[in-house]
C-alpha atoms as a printed R data frame, in Angstrom:
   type eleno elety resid chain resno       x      y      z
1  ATOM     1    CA   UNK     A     1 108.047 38.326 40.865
2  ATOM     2    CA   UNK     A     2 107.717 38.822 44.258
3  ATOM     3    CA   UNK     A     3 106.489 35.645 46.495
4  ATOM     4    CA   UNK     A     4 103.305 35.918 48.254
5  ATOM     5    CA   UNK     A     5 103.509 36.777 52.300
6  ATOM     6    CA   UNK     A     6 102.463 34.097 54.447
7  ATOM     7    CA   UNK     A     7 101.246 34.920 57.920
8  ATOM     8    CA   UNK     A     8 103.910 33.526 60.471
9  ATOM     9    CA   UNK     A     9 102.458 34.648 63.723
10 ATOM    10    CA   UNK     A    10  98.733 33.849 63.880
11 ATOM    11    CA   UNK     A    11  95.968 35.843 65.818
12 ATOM    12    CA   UNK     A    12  95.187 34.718 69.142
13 ATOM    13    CA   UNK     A    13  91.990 34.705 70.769
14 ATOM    14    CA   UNK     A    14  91.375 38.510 72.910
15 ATOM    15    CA   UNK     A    15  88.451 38.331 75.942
16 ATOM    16    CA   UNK     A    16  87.733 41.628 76.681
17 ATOM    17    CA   UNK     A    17  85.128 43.426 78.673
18 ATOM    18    CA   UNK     A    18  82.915 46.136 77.678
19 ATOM    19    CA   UNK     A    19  84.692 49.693 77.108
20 ATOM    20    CA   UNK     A    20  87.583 47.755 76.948
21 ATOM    21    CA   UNK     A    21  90.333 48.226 73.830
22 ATOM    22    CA   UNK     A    22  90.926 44.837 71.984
23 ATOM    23    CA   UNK     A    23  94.313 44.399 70.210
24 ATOM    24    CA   UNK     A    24  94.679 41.901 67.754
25 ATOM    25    CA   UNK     A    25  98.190 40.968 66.124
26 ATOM    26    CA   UNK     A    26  99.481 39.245 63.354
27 ATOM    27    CA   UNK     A    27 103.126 38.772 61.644
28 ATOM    28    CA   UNK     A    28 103.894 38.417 58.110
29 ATOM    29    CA   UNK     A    29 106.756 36.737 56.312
30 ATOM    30    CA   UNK     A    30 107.687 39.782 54.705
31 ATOM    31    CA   UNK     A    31 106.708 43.205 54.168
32 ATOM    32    CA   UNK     A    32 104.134 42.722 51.249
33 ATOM    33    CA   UNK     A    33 102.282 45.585 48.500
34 ATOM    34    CA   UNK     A    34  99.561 42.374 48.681
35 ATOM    35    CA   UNK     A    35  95.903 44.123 50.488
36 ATOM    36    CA   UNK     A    36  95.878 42.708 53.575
37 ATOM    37    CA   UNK     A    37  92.570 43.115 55.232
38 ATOM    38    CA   UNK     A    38  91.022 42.504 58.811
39 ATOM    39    CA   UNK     A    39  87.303 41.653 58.786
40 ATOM    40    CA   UNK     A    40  84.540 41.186 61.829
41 ATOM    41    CA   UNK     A    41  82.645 37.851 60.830
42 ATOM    42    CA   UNK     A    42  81.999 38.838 57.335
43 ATOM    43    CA   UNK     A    43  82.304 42.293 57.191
44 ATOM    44    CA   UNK     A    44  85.347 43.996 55.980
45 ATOM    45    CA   UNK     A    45  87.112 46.659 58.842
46 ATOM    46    CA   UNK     A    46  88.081 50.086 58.159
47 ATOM    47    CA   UNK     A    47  90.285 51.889 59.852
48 ATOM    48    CA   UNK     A    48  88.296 54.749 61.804
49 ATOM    49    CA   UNK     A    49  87.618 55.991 64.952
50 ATOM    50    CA   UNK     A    50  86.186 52.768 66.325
51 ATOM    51    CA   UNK     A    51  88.918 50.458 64.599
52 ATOM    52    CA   UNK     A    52  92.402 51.348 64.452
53 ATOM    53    CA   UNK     A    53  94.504 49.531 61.379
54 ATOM    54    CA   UNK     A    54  98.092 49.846 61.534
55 ATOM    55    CA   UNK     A    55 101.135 47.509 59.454
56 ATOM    56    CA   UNK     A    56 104.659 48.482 60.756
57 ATOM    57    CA   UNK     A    57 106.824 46.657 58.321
58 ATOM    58    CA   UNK     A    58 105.652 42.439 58.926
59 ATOM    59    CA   UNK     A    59 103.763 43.468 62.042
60 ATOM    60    CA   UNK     A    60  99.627 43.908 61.442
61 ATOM    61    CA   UNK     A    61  97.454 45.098 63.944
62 ATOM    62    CA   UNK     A    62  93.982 45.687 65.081
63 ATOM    63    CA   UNK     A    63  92.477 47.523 67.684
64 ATOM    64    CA   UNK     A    64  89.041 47.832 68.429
65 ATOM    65    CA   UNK     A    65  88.189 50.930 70.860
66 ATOM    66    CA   UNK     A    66  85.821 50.863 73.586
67 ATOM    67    CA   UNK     A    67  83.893 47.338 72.578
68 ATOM    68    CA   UNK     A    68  80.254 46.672 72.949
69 ATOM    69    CA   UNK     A    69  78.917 43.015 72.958
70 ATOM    70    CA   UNK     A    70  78.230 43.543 69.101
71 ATOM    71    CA   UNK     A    71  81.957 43.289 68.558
72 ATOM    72    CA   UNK     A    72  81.968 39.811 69.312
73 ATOM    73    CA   UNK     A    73  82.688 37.477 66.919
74 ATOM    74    CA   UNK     A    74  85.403 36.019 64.955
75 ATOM    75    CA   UNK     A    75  88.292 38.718 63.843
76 ATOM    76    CA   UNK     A    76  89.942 37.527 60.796
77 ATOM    77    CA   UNK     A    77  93.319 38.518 59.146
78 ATOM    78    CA   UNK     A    78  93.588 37.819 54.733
79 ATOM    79    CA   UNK     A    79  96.528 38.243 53.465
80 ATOM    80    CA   UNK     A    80  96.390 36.690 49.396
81 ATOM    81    CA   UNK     A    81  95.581 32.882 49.985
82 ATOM    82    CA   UNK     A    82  96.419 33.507 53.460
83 ATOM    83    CA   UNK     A    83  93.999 33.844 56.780
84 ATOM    84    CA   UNK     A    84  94.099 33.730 60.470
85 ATOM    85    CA   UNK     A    85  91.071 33.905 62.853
86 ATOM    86    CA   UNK     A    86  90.790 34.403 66.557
């Protein structure tokens, strides 16, 4: 059985202005199957033309196009037990 991924690089905090693009990163022990999922406060985050989700082997990113002061908050990163926050 394959051990759980643990996150080994954590987020870190973005300040962005308005229109802006916000990239947020985060590194995994290993390449994992496991759902890893970014949310925005409490809401999950979907990859679509406002968020873009990508995972290149341990490397998991998020970038939020063009923000508006309703994107702030606290982005979050769950990966099984597993979560970072920035």
């Amino acid at each position: 059985k394959e051990p759980a991924a643990t996150i080994v690089e954590m987020l870190k905090d973005v300040t962005s202005y308005e229109g802006e693009d916000a990239v947020f990163e985060c590194r995994l022990s290993q390449e994992t199957a496991q759902d890893a999922q970014w949310f925005l406060g409490d809401v999950p985050l979907q990859s679509n033309e406002m968020n873009e989700i990508r995972a290149q082997g341990t490397r998991h990113t998020l970038i939020l196009r063009k923000v508006t002061l309703e994107d702030c908050g606290t982005i979050s990163f769950k990966v099984g037990q597993h979560t970072s926050a920035a």
